[in-house]
Amino acid sequence: MLPKKPRGVPRVDDRRVLNGIFWVLRSGAPWRGLPEQYGPRTTCYNRFVRWRKAGVWDRLMDAITKAHDGKVQMIDTSIVRVHQQGATAKRDRDHSLGRSRGGLTTKIQALVDAEGRPIRLMLTAGQKRDIASAADMTADLPEGAMLLADKGYDANALRTAIRERRAWANIPPKANRKEPICFSPFLYKARNLVERFFNKAKQFRRVAIRYDKLAENYLAALKLASVRIWLRGYESTS
């Protein structure tokens, strides 16, 4: 899945560079603090960014998520604080930065399968409502599937869109909902798997706190952490 370089000066070993990238993601250390055993820090950072621009991390994520169990899917969000280093991005475009009581924040939108493994990821500004991106996140929900979500996703528009796909939205009703809906508290218990995903992803300090100025780099780091979570699942079942 990684780009090949058949000609020219031999580059630093890909495994060594990937280990260096994962070390930075896991520790949260700045790139200049990368230990020498992983090679030049500029090589690790430049390859991380260059492969992000080339779509390598996106292709890795798409390839590994093809094996997901789509019969039951869960959607939720998680707020991440933005470090002062990540708050200095130019305001020339959207960097998924929002201002709330705790300062600048970014919101992670995640859709996971029945095993709690991430299928789709998206970034929005921290103050943006959860329901705003739900339609895009669930656009590929298969026929006959069940979507689990909390009360923040209780909207007639989302329920109608999912019903048109011949799927079912098992979402608890809000207190102000007047018309009755079909909801199973027993099946809803499985929704904790999406919370577990956020817990696993935030064990990577570069995900738990956003240090990156560019939303594209932070999303790439999140996808790499998600790929590692998928691989852990394969390791535990092999």
CSV table of C-alpha atoms in Angstrom, one decimal:
chain,number,residue,atom,x,y,z
A,1,MET,CA,0.0,0.0,0.0
A,2,LEU,CA,3.0,2.3,0.4
A,3,PRO,CA,4.5,4.2,-2.6
A,4,LYS,CA,7.4,2.6,-4.3
A,5,LYS,CA,10.7,4.2,-5.3
A,6,PRO,CA,12.4,1.9,-7.9
A,7,ARG,CA,15.1,4.4,-8.9
A,8,GLY,CA,17.2,7.1,-7.4
A,9,VAL,CA,18.9,7.3,-4.0
A,10,PRO,CA,17.6,4.6,-1.6
A,11,ARG,CA,15.3,6.2,1.0
A,12,VAL,CA,15.1,5.5,4.7
A,13,ASP,CA,13.4,2.2,5.4
A,14,ASP,CA,9.6,2.6,5.5
A,15,ARG,CA,9.2,0.4,8.6
A,16,ARG,CA,11.7,2.6,10.5
A,17,VAL,CA,9.9,5.8,9.4
A,18,LEU,CA,6.4,4.4,10.3
A,19,ASN,CA,7.7,3.4,13.7
A,20,GLY,CA,8.9,7.0,14.1
A,21,ILE,CA,5.6,8.4,13.0
A,22,PHE,CA,3.7,6.2,15.4
A,23,TRP,CA,6.1,7.1,18.2
A,24,VAL,CA,5.2,10.8,17.7
A,25,LEU,CA,1.5,10.0,17.6
A,26,ARG,CA,1.6,7.9,20.7
A,27,SER,CA,3.8,10.1,22.8
A,28,GLY,CA,2.5,13.5,21.7
A,29,ALA,CA,6.1,14.8,21.5
A,30,PRO,CA,7.1,17.4,18.9
A,31,TRP,CA,8.7,16.1,15.8
A,32,ARG,CA,12.0,17.7,16.8
A,33,GLY,CA,12.0,15.4,19.8
A,34,LEU,CA,12.0,12.2,17.7
A,35,PRO,CA,14.7,9.8,18.9
A,36,GLU,CA,17.6,9.2,16.6
A,37,GLN,CA,16.8,5.5,16.3
A,38,TYR,CA,13.9,6.4,13.9
A,39,GLY,CA,16.1,8.3,11.5
A,40,PRO,CA,16.1,12.1,10.7
A,41,ARG,CA,13.1,13.9,12.1
A,42,THR,CA,12.6,15.8,8.9
A,43,THR,CA,12.4,12.6,7.0
A,44,CYS,CA,9.6,11.2,9.2
A,45,TYR,CA,7.6,14.5,9.2
A,46,ASN,CA,8.0,15.1,5.5
A,47,ARG,CA,7.0,11.6,4.6
A,48,PHE,CA,4.0,11.8,6.9
A,49,VAL,CA,2.8,15.0,5.2
A,50,ARG,CA,3.8,14.0,1.7
A,51,TRP,CA,1.9,10.7,1.9
A,52,ARG,CA,-1.0,12.5,3.4
A,53,LYS,CA,-1.2,14.8,0.4
A,54,ALA,CA,-0.8,11.7,-1.9
A,55,GLY,CA,-3.8,10.0,-0.2
A,56,VAL,CA,-1.8,7.1,1.2
A,57,TRP,CA,-3.3,7.3,4.6
A,58,ASP,CA,-6.8,7.5,3.1
A,59,ARG,CA,-6.2,4.5,1.0
A,60,LEU,CA,-4.9,2.5,4.0
A,61,MET,CA,-8.0,3.5,6.0
A,62,ASP,CA,-10.4,2.5,3.1
A,63,ALA,CA,-8.6,-0.8,2.5
A,64,ILE,CA,-8.7,-2.0,6.1
A,65,THR,CA,-12.3,-0.8,6.7
A,66,LYS,CA,-13.7,-3.0,3.9
A,67,ALA,CA,-13.9,-5.9,6.3
A,68,HIS,CA,-16.3,-4.0,8.7
A,69,ASP,CA,-19.5,-5.5,10.0
A,70,GLY,CA,-22.1,-3.0,8.7
A,71,LYS,CA,-25.2,-4.7,10.2
A,72,VAL,CA,-25.0,-2.6,13.3
A,73,GLN,CA,-23.3,0.9,13.2
A,74,MET,CA,-22.9,3.5,15.9
A,75,ILE,CA,-22.3,7.2,15.5
A,76,ASP,CA,-21.1,9.8,18.1
A,77,THR,CA,-18.8,12.7,18.6
A,78,SER,CA,-15.9,13.7,20.9
A,79,ILE,CA,-14.5,17.1,21.7
A,80,VAL,CA,-10.7,17.6,21.5
A,81,ARG,CA,-8.9,20.7,22.9
A,82,VAL,CA,-6.6,22.5,20.6
A,83,HIS,CA,-3.1,23.2,21.9
A,84,GLN,CA,-1.8,26.7,21.5
A,85,GLN,CA,0.6,25.4,18.8
A,86,GLY,CA,-2.4,24.3,16.8
A,87,ALA,CA,-4.3,27.6,17.2
A,88,THR,CA,-2.0,29.6,15.1
A,89,ALA,CA,-3.2,28.4,11.7
A,90,LYS,CA,-4.1,31.1,9.1
A,91,ARG,CA,-7.8,31.9,8.9
A,92,ASP,CA,-7.7,31.7,5.1
A,93,ARG,CA,-9.8,28.5,5.2
A,94,ASP,CA,-11.7,26.1,7.4
A,95,HIS,CA,-9.4,24.3,9.9
A,96,SER,CA,-12.2,22.8,12.0
A,97,LEU,CA,-11.5,25.1,14.9
A,98,GLY,CA,-14.3,26.2,17.1
A,99,ARG,CA,-14.5,28.4,20.2
A,100,SER,CA,-16.3,27.2,23.3
A,101,ARG,CA,-16.0,27.7,27.1
A,102,GLY,CA,-12.7,25.7,27.2
A,103,GLY,CA,-11.1,27.6,24.4
A,104,LEU,CA,-10.5,26.4,20.9
A,105,THR,CA,-11.8,22.9,20.2
A,106,THR,CA,-12.2,20.4,17.4
A,107,LYS,CA,-15.0,17.8,17.2
A,108,ILE,CA,-14.3,14.3,16.0
A,109,GLN,CA,-17.3,12.6,14.2
A,110,ALA,CA,-16.9,8.9,14.2
A,111,LEU,CA,-19.0,6.0,12.7
A,112,VAL,CA,-18.0,2.5,14.0
A,113,ASP,CA,-19.2,-1.0,13.2
A,114,ALA,CA,-20.6,-3.7,15.5
A,115,GLU,CA,-17.1,-4.4,16.8
A,116,GLY,CA,-16.4,-0.8,17.7
A,117,ARG,CA,-14.0,-0.4,14.8
A,118,PRO,CA,-14.0,3.0,12.9
A,119,ILE,CA,-15.6,3.1,9.5
A,120,ARG,CA,-15.8,6.8,8.8
A,121,LEU,CA,-14.2,9.8,10.4
A,122,MET,CA,-14.8,13.5,10.0
A,123,LEU,CA,-13.7,16.7,11.7
A,124,THR,CA,-15.9,19.8,12.5
A,125,ALA,CA,-15.6,22.8,14.6
A,126,GLY,CA,-16.1,22.2,18.3
A,127,GLN,CA,-19.3,24.2,18.6
A,128,LYS,CA,-21.0,22.6,15.6
A,129,ARG,CA,-24.0,20.4,16.4
A,130,ASP,CA,-23.7,16.6,16.2
A,131,ILE,CA,-26.6,16.2,13.9
A,132,ALA,CA,-25.2,18.6,11.3
A,133,SER,CA,-22.9,16.0,9.8
A,134,ALA,CA,-25.0,12.9,10.5
A,135,ALA,CA,-26.4,12.6,6.9
A,136,ASP,CA,-23.0,12.6,5.4
A,137,MET,CA,-21.6,10.1,7.9
A,138,THR,CA,-24.4,7.6,7.4
A,139,ALA,CA,-24.7,8.0,3.6
A,140,ASP,CA,-23.5,4.4,3.0
A,141,LEU,CA,-25.6,2.8,5.7
A,142,PRO,CA,-26.6,-0.6,4.1
A,143,GLU,CA,-30.2,-1.9,3.8
A,144,GLY,CA,-31.4,-3.7,6.9
A,145,ALA,CA,-28.8,-2.1,9.1
A,146,MET,CA,-29.4,-0.6,12.5
A,147,LEU,CA,-27.9,2.8,13.6
A,148,LEU,CA,-27.3,3.5,17.3
A,149,ALA,CA,-27.0,7.1,18.4
A,150,ASP,CA,-27.7,9.2,21.5
A,151,LYS,CA,-30.4,11.8,21.9
A,152,GLY,CA,-28.4,14.4,20.1
A,153,TYR,CA,-29.3,12.7,16.8
A,154,ASP,CA,-33.0,12.5,17.4
A,155,ALA,CA,-34.2,14.4,14.4
A,156,ASN,CA,-37.1,13.6,12.0
A,157,ALA,CA,-34.9,14.4,9.0
A,158,LEU,CA,-32.3,11.8,10.0
A,159,ARG,CA,-34.9,9.2,10.8
A,160,THR,CA,-36.6,9.7,7.5
A,161,ALA,CA,-33.3,9.5,5.6
A,162,ILE,CA,-32.4,6.2,7.3
A,163,ARG,CA,-35.9,4.8,6.8
A,164,GLU,CA,-35.6,5.6,3.0
A,165,ARG,CA,-32.5,3.3,3.0
A,166,ARG,CA,-34.6,0.6,4.6
A,167,ALA,CA,-32.6,0.7,7.7
A,168,TRP,CA,-33.5,1.5,11.3
A,169,ALA,CA,-32.4,4.3,13.6
A,170,ASN,CA,-32.5,3.1,17.2
A,171,ILE,CA,-32.2,6.5,18.9
A,172,PRO,CA,-33.8,7.4,22.2
A,173,PRO,CA,-36.4,10.2,21.9
A,174,LYS,CA,-35.8,13.7,23.4
A,175,ALA,CA,-38.0,14.8,26.3
A,176,ASN,CA,-39.9,17.3,24.0
A,177,ARG,CA,-40.8,14.7,21.3
A,178,LYS,CA,-44.5,14.4,21.1
A,179,GLU,CA,-45.1,11.5,18.7
A,180,PRO,CA,-44.1,8.0,19.9
A,181,ILE,CA,-41.2,6.2,18.2
A,182,CYS,CA,-39.9,2.7,18.1
A,183,PHE,CA,-36.9,2.4,20.5
A,184,SER,CA,-35.2,-0.6,22.1
A,185,PRO,CA,-33.2,0.2,25.3
A,186,PHE,CA,-31.8,-3.4,25.3
A,187,LEU,CA,-30.2,-3.0,21.8
A,188,TYR,CA,-29.1,0.6,22.7
A,189,LYS,CA,-26.7,-0.8,25.4
A,190,ALA,CA,-24.3,-1.8,22.6
A,191,ARG,CA,-23.7,1.9,21.8
A,192,ASN,CA,-20.9,2.0,24.4
A,193,LEU,CA,-18.6,0.6,21.7
A,194,VAL,CA,-18.3,3.9,20.0
A,195,GLU,CA,-17.3,5.4,23.4
A,196,ARG,CA,-14.6,2.7,23.7
A,197,PHE,CA,-13.3,3.7,20.3
A,198,PHE,CA,-12.7,7.3,21.4
A,199,ASN,CA,-11.0,6.0,24.5
A,200,LYS,CA,-8.6,3.8,22.5
A,201,ALA,CA,-8.0,6.6,19.9
A,202,LYS,CA,-7.1,9.1,22.6
A,203,GLN,CA,-4.4,6.9,24.0
A,204,PHE,CA,-2.5,8.5,21.2
A,205,ARG,CA,-1.6,11.9,22.7
A,206,ARG,CA,-1.5,13.5,19.3
A,207,VAL,CA,-5.2,12.6,19.0
A,208,ALA,CA,-6.2,13.4,22.6
A,209,ILE,CA,-4.8,16.9,22.1
A,210,ARG,CA,-4.7,18.6,18.8
A,211,TYR,CA,-1.2,20.0,18.2
A,212,ASP,CA,-1.5,20.3,14.4
A,213,LYS,CA,-2.4,23.5,12.7
A,214,LEU,CA,-3.9,21.9,9.7
A,215,ALA,CA,-7.0,19.9,10.0
A,216,GLU,CA,-5.8,17.6,7.3
A,217,ASN,CA,-2.7,16.6,9.3
A,218,TYR,CA,-4.8,16.0,12.4
A,219,LEU,CA,-7.3,13.9,10.5
A,220,ALA,CA,-4.4,11.9,9.0
A,221,ALA,CA,-3.0,11.2,12.5
A,222,LEU,CA,-6.5,10.1,13.6
A,223,LYS,CA,-6.8,7.7,10.7
A,224,LEU,CA,-3.4,6.2,11.4
A,225,ALA,CA,-4.4,5.6,15.0
A,226,SER,CA,-7.6,4.0,13.7
A,227,VAL,CA,-5.6,1.7,11.4
A,228,ARG,CA,-3.6,0.7,14.4
A,229,ILE,CA,-6.8,-0.1,16.4
A,230,TRP,CA,-7.9,-2.3,13.5
A,231,LEU,CA,-4.6,-4.1,13.4
A,232,ARG,CA,-4.8,-4.7,17.2
A,233,GLY,CA,-8.1,-6.5,16.6
A,234,TYR,CA,-6.6,-8.8,14.0
A,235,GLU,CA,-3.6,-9.5,16.3
A,236,SER,CA,-5.9,-10.5,19.2
A,237,THR,CA,-7.9,-12.9,17.0
A,238,SER,CA,-5.1,-14.5,15.1
